[in-house]
XYZ file of N, CA, C and O in Angstrom:
380
model
N 20.260 8.205 -2.115
C 20.040 6.504 -1.286
C 19.498 5.660 -2.219
O 18.513 5.942 -3.069
N 19.976 4.670 -2.288
C 19.246 3.642 -3.642
C 18.000 2.879 -3.284
O 17.870 2.903 -2.276
N 17.315 2.899 -4.234
C 15.776 2.346 -4.544
C 15.877 1.409 -3.710
O 16.617 0.003 -4.520
N 14.938 0.577 -2.934
C 14.867 -0.899 -2.731
C 12.970 -0.928 -2.565
O 12.174 -0.227 -2.797
N 13.198 -2.362 -2.420
C 11.222 -2.874 -2.551
C 11.272 -2.782 -1.168
O 11.895 -3.153 -0.218
N 9.606 -2.700 -0.977
C 9.096 -2.687 0.145
C 7.587 -3.338 0.171
O 6.711 -2.833 -0.772
N 7.186 -3.914 1.161
C 5.747 -4.436 0.784
C 5.092 -3.878 1.928
O 5.403 -3.733 3.227
N 4.052 -3.428 1.879
C 3.371 -2.966 2.587
C 1.851 -3.631 2.374
O 1.175 -3.872 1.704
N 1.269 -3.906 4.035
C 0.448 -4.596 4.230
C -0.712 -3.392 4.944
O -0.470 -3.293 6.271
N -1.744 -3.335 4.544
C -2.632 -2.248 5.256
C -3.994 -2.830 5.380
O -4.667 -3.505 4.633
N -4.118 -3.207 6.742
C -5.418 -4.110 7.501
C -6.701 -3.103 7.642
O -6.371 -2.544 7.853
N -7.901 -3.777 6.706
C -9.132 -2.873 7.010
C -9.554 -2.873 8.595
O -9.348 -3.614 8.945
N -10.004 -1.561 8.775
C -11.006 -1.732 9.837
C -12.018 -2.221 9.601
O -12.579 -2.052 8.583
N -12.531 -3.189 10.470
C -13.769 -3.636 10.307
C -15.035 -2.509 10.418
O -15.008 -1.444 10.641
N -16.062 -2.446 9.617
C -16.725 -1.986 9.239
C -16.679 -0.603 8.325
O -17.389 0.285 8.426
N -15.682 -0.817 7.621
C -14.681 0.589 7.070
C -15.772 0.650 5.888
O -14.817 1.759 4.975
N -16.226 -0.024 5.017
C -16.586 0.100 3.843
C -17.242 1.116 3.207
O -16.663 1.582 2.192
N -18.285 1.996 4.148
C -18.513 3.253 3.717
C -17.106 4.295 3.488
O -17.258 5.228 2.586
N -16.446 4.068 4.261
C -15.006 4.917 4.358
C -14.180 4.769 2.699
O -14.114 5.616 2.215
N -14.155 3.737 2.734
C -13.419 2.915 1.708
C -14.188 3.547 0.250
O -13.755 3.800 -0.556
N -15.644 3.625 0.409
C -16.191 3.663 -1.155
C -15.844 5.402 -0.984
O -16.009 5.902 -2.429
N -16.385 6.332 -0.110
C -16.058 8.014 -0.076
C -14.641 7.952 -0.817
O -14.788 9.112 -1.002
N -13.858 7.462 -0.140
C -12.512 7.697 -0.597
C -11.872 7.394 -1.847
O -11.015 7.143 -2.094
N -12.874 5.910 -2.490
C -12.167 5.807 -3.298
C -11.069 6.270 -4.725
O -10.432 5.712 -4.983
N -11.975 7.312 -4.953
C -11.484 8.013 -5.937
C -10.211 8.649 -5.805
O -9.129 8.600 -6.579
N -10.412 9.304 -4.682
C -8.894 9.834 -3.929
C -7.850 9.017 -3.761
O -6.498 8.946 -3.989
N -7.716 7.674 -3.290
C -7.117 6.707 -3.508
C -6.371 6.179 -4.669
O -5.608 6.216 -4.812
N -7.560 6.072 -5.776
C -7.139 5.308 -6.740
C -6.260 6.791 -7.788
O -5.201 6.256 -8.269
N -6.722 7.799 -7.286
C -5.618 8.815 -8.059
C -4.206 9.008 -7.450
O -2.977 9.350 -8.047
N -4.356 8.666 -5.951
C -2.772 8.997 -5.150
C -1.998 7.609 -5.990
O -0.691 8.043 -6.055
N -2.766 6.762 -6.273
C -1.585 5.572 -6.223
C -1.078 5.742 -8.234
O -0.258 5.739 -8.851
N -2.412 6.463 -8.569
C -1.561 6.898 -10.264
C -0.710 7.791 -10.201
O 0.372 7.702 -10.923
N -0.758 8.622 -9.444
C 0.287 9.883 -8.855
C 1.737 9.046 -8.926
O 2.495 9.622 -9.029
N 1.475 8.182 -8.289
C 3.215 7.529 -7.876
C 3.093 6.096 -8.534
O 4.082 5.430 -8.087
N 2.724 6.221 -9.728
C 2.671 4.855 -10.756
C 4.108 4.109 -11.051
O 4.334 2.917 -11.111
N 4.818 5.434 -10.773
C 6.736 4.894 -11.100
C 7.194 4.186 -10.275
O 7.914 3.296 -10.408
N 6.529 4.403 -8.927
C 6.892 3.890 -8.137
C 6.529 2.454 -7.737
O 7.128 1.738 -6.888
N 5.373 2.160 -8.215
C 4.467 0.807 -8.005
C 4.934 -0.338 -8.727
O 5.071 -0.135 -9.757
N 5.395 -1.584 -7.694
C 5.321 -2.820 -8.477
C 4.081 -3.632 -8.954
O 3.983 -4.122 -9.633
N 3.473 -3.131 -7.862
C 2.106 -4.125 -7.438
C 0.663 -3.689 -7.049
O 1.895 -3.145 -5.479
N -0.044 -3.543 -6.818
C -0.796 -3.383 -5.609
C -1.972 -3.702 -5.844
O -2.773 -3.792 -7.076
N -3.014 -4.178 -5.065
C -4.188 -4.549 -4.969
C -4.789 -5.166 -3.454
O -4.095 -4.888 -2.683
N -6.592 -5.157 -3.581
C -7.220 -5.259 -2.128
C -6.762 -6.896 -1.994
O -6.710 -7.710 -2.591
N -6.950 -6.978 -0.891
C -6.963 -8.331 -0.195
C -8.239 -8.663 -0.004
O -9.107 -8.011 0.535
N -8.235 -9.956 0.330
C -9.882 -10.293 0.731
C -9.882 -11.763 1.508
O -9.117 -12.171 1.731
N -11.400 -11.711 1.868
C -10.994 -12.589 2.968
C -11.045 -12.379 4.188
O -11.774 -11.208 4.642
N -10.652 -13.070 5.271
C -10.591 -12.731 6.866
C -10.001 -11.770 6.925
O -10.067 -10.875 7.901
N -8.761 -11.655 6.605
C -7.871 -10.527 6.913
C -7.920 -9.933 5.207
O -6.824 -9.509 4.377
N -8.941 -8.642 5.329
C -9.300 -7.866 4.236
C -8.436 -6.613 4.034
O -7.994 -6.734 5.241
N -7.676 -6.089 3.388
C -6.831 -4.728 3.263
C -6.590 -4.702 2.381
O -7.002 -4.501 0.782
N -5.334 -3.891 2.249
C -4.548 -3.657 0.945
C -3.324 -4.391 0.813
O -2.730 -4.414 1.890
N -2.415 -4.825 -0.039
C -0.759 -5.110 -0.507
C -0.440 -4.198 -1.592
O -0.973 -3.841 -2.710
N 0.404 -3.438 -0.988
C 1.340 -2.839 -1.989
C 3.192 -3.453 -2.203
O 3.533 -3.156 -1.041
N 3.412 -3.547 -3.457
C 4.779 -3.543 -3.404
C 5.290 -2.242 -3.949
O 4.911 -1.936 -5.481
N 6.262 -1.559 -3.424
C 6.750 0.149 -4.103
C 7.880 0.088 -3.730
O 8.993 -0.861 -2.982
N 8.808 0.692 -4.940
C 10.263 1.120 -4.830
C 10.141 2.495 -4.040
O 9.135 3.208 -3.990
N 11.219 2.869 -2.843
C 11.459 3.564 -2.274
C 12.601 3.865 -1.670
O 13.380 2.560 -1.763
N 13.079 4.879 -1.316
C 14.577 5.133 -0.872
C 14.751 4.393 0.648
O 15.739 3.932 0.921
N 13.524 4.477 1.102
C 13.526 3.771 2.736
C 12.351 3.379 3.298
O 11.347 3.746 2.654
N 12.188 2.668 4.609
C 11.052 2.578 5.005
C 10.293 3.490 5.609
O 9.152 3.563 4.789
N 11.128 4.357 5.525
C 9.814 5.976 6.008
C 9.313 6.417 5.064
O 8.217 7.197 5.026
N 9.976 6.362 3.717
C 9.718 7.075 2.438
C 8.323 5.826 2.121
O 7.432 6.311 1.537
N 8.368 4.394 2.114
C 7.280 3.579 2.107
C 6.066 4.296 2.837
O 4.973 4.129 2.303
N 6.383 4.189 4.085
C 5.218 4.619 5.344
C 4.698 5.968 4.388
O 3.200 5.940 4.692
N 5.393 6.555 4.300
C 4.959 8.239 4.046
C 3.928 7.837 2.867
O 3.345 8.858 2.770
N 4.382 7.564 1.676
C 3.652 6.990 0.987
C 2.412 6.135 1.404
O 0.703 6.855 0.728
N 2.415 5.766 1.934
C 0.899 4.989 2.456
C 0.150 5.839 3.293
O -1.113 5.576 3.541
N 0.736 6.359 4.084
C -0.091 7.332 5.220
C -0.463 8.714 4.559
O -1.174 9.230 4.860
N -0.115 8.624 3.410
C -0.823 10.158 2.363
C -1.747 9.876 1.396
O -2.345 10.613 0.720
N -2.283 8.265 1.349
C -2.993 8.014 0.700
C -4.804 8.252 1.249
O -4.329 8.430 2.738
N -5.338 8.772 0.814
C -6.624 9.353 1.411
C -7.502 8.090 2.521
O -8.063 8.500 3.517
N -7.077 7.094 2.000
C -7.592 6.023 3.353
C -7.043 5.761 4.277
O -7.963 5.444 5.144
N -5.758 6.589 4.607
C -5.363 6.309 5.904
C -5.897 7.243 6.797
O -6.479 7.106 7.948
N -5.952 8.774 6.330
C -6.594 9.744 7.480
C -8.268 9.315 7.547
O -8.648 9.684 8.758
N -8.880 8.747 6.233
C -10.110 8.247 6.350
C -10.102 7.199 7.419
O -11.430 6.845 7.700
N -9.513 6.519 8.005
C -10.122 5.571 8.746
C -9.875 4.250 8.300
O -10.403 3.300 9.278
N -10.105 4.127 7.077
C -10.221 2.645 6.343
C -9.168 1.665 6.699
O -9.585 0.522 7.140
N -8.398 1.934 7.171
C -7.267 0.786 7.712
C -6.969 1.105 9.002
O -7.007 2.113 9.784
N -7.140 -0.010 9.563
C -6.625 -0.212 11.055
C -5.291 -0.260 11.367
O -4.651 0.345 12.277
N -4.542 -0.870 10.649
C -3.068 -1.219 11.067
C -2.471 -1.219 9.640
O -2.858 -1.872 8.561
N -0.963 -0.709 9.571
C -0.212 -0.432 8.396
C 0.972 -1.809 8.867
O 1.623 -0.888 9.969
N 1.433 -2.167 7.916
C 2.698 -2.849 8.547
C 4.103 -2.808 7.319
O 2.626 -3.104 5.923
N 4.978 -2.324 7.341
C 5.765 -1.775 6.292
C 7.134 -2.885 6.493
O 7.653 -2.701 7.323
N 7.408 -3.818 5.281
C 8.449 -4.500 5.479
C 9.608 -4.329 4.114
O 8.704 -4.155 3.019
N 10.736 -4.584 4.555
C 11.663 -4.385 3.701
C 11.125 -5.714 2.537
O 11.172 -6.450 3.312
N 11.447 -5.978 1.460
C 11.062 -6.666 0.395
C 11.974 -7.152 -0.605
O 12.781 -6.349 -1.219
N 12.295 -8.230 -0.838
C 13.898 -8.913 -2.012
C 12.865 -9.564 -2.798
O 12.773 -11.060 -2.219
N 12.422 -9.533 -4.134
C 11.818 -10.595 -4.655
C 13.134 -11.338 -5.595
O 13.803 -11.120 -5.745
N 12.573 -12.822 -4.804
C 13.650 -13.801 -5.183
C 13.004 -14.471 -6.284
O 14.263 -15.514 -7.047
N 12.377 -14.882 -6.866
C 11.139 -15.453 -7.794
C 9.617 -15.272 -8.180
O 9.301 -14.164 -7.468
N 9.362 -15.470 -9.182
C 8.170 -15.072 -9.512
C 8.060 -15.002 -10.855
O 8.670 -14.447 -11.739
N 6.606 -14.438 -11.193
C 6.346 -14.126 -12.806
C 6.761 -12.631 -13.277
O 7.230 -12.109 -14.323
N 6.784 -11.485 -12.295
C 7.469 -10.338 -12.686
C 8.857 -10.784 -12.773
O 9.438 -9.729 -13.165
N 10.007 -11.599 -12.215
C 11.275 -11.679 -12.201
C 11.291 -12.189 -13.579
O 12.712 -12.002 -14.413
N 10.455 -12.498 -14.251
C 10.699 -13.052 -15.927
C 11.426 -12.241 -16.905
O 10.969 -11.274 -17.018
Protein backbone atom coordinates (compact mmCIF):
# COMPACT_ATOMS: atom_id res chain seq x y z
CA UNK A 1 0.00 0.00 0.00
CA UNK A 2 1.24 3.48 -0.85
CA UNK A 3 2.32 5.78 1.97
CA UNK A 4 0.20 8.85 2.60
CA UNK A 5 0.20 11.65 5.13
CA UNK A 6 -1.75 11.62 8.37
CA UNK A 7 -2.20 14.39 10.92
CA UNK A 8 -2.33 13.19 14.50
CA UNK A 9 -3.57 15.47 17.26
CA UNK A 10 -3.01 14.11 20.77
CA UNK A 11 -4.72 16.18 23.45
CA UNK A 12 -3.08 16.22 26.89
CA UNK A 13 -4.98 14.94 29.87
CA UNK A 14 -5.36 17.75 32.42
CA UNK A 15 -2.63 17.72 35.07
CA UNK A 16 -0.49 15.18 33.19
CA UNK A 17 2.73 17.18 33.58
CA UNK A 18 4.35 14.62 35.93
CA UNK A 19 3.64 11.72 33.55
CA UNK A 20 4.91 13.78 30.61
CA UNK A 21 8.18 14.55 32.43
CA UNK A 22 8.62 10.93 33.56
CA UNK A 23 8.22 9.52 30.03
CA UNK A 24 9.80 12.33 27.98
CA UNK A 25 13.00 10.45 27.13
CA UNK A 26 11.07 7.39 25.94
CA UNK A 27 8.77 9.65 23.91
CA UNK A 28 11.73 11.33 22.21
CA UNK A 29 13.40 7.95 21.57
CA UNK A 30 10.18 6.65 19.97
CA UNK A 31 10.11 9.62 17.61
CA UNK A 32 13.83 9.27 16.83
CA UNK A 33 13.32 5.59 15.97
CA UNK A 34 10.63 6.59 13.43
CA UNK A 35 12.25 9.75 12.04
CA UNK A 36 12.07 8.41 8.47
CA UNK A 37 8.26 8.55 8.67
CA UNK A 38 7.93 11.87 10.47
CA UNK A 39 7.28 14.99 8.44
CA UNK A 40 6.67 17.31 11.39
CA UNK A 41 6.08 16.88 15.11
CA UNK A 42 5.91 19.07 18.18
CA UNK A 43 3.99 20.17 21.24
CA UNK A 44 0.90 22.33 21.18
CA UNK A 45 0.48 25.03 23.80
CA UNK A 46 -2.32 27.13 25.14
CA UNK A 47 -5.84 26.07 26.02
CA UNK A 48 -5.62 22.99 23.79
CA UNK A 49 -2.26 21.62 24.84
CA UNK A 50 -1.01 18.37 23.43
CA UNK A 51 0.98 17.19 20.44
CA UNK A 52 0.73 17.53 16.66
CA UNK A 53 2.35 14.97 14.37
CA UNK A 54 2.35 14.76 10.58
CA UNK A 55 3.48 11.27 9.60
CA UNK A 56 3.75 9.11 6.49
CA UNK A 57 1.98 5.79 6.96
CA UNK A 58 0.29 3.10 4.88
CA UNK A 59 -3.06 3.49 6.61
CA UNK A 60 -4.90 5.27 9.39
CA UNK A 61 -4.48 2.11 11.47
CA UNK A 62 -0.69 2.26 11.02
CA UNK A 63 -0.64 5.95 11.99
CA UNK A 64 -2.72 5.17 15.08
CA UNK A 65 -0.45 2.24 15.96
CA UNK A 66 2.55 4.59 15.81
CA UNK A 67 1.06 7.07 18.27
CA UNK A 68 -0.30 4.37 20.57
CA UNK A 69 3.22 2.83 20.74
CA UNK A 70 4.56 6.14 22.13
CA UNK A 71 5.29 5.85 25.88
CA UNK A 72 3.02 8.86 26.50
CA UNK A 73 -0.02 6.79 25.45
CA UNK A 74 0.05 4.01 28.08
CA UNK A 75 1.30 6.52 30.69
CA UNK A 76 -1.95 8.48 30.29
CA UNK A 77 -0.38 11.74 29.12
CA UNK A 78 -2.92 12.03 26.32
CA UNK A 79 -6.63 12.18 27.03
CA UNK A 80 -7.74 11.84 23.41
CA UNK A 81 -6.11 11.12 20.06
CA UNK A 82 -7.49 12.03 16.64
CA UNK A 83 -6.01 10.77 13.36
CA UNK A 84 -6.88 12.40 10.04
CA UNK A 85 -5.84 11.66 6.47
CA UNK A 86 -3.94 14.77 5.40
CA UNK A 87 -2.96 16.27 2.04
CA UNK A 88 -0.32 18.98 2.06
CA UNK A 89 -1.55 21.65 -0.35
CA UNK A 90 0.68 24.64 0.37
CA UNK A 91 3.28 25.92 2.75
CA UNK A 92 6.97 26.18 3.43
CA UNK A 93 7.58 22.42 3.46
CA UNK A 94 6.41 22.16 -0.15
CA UNK A 95 8.94 24.64 -1.53
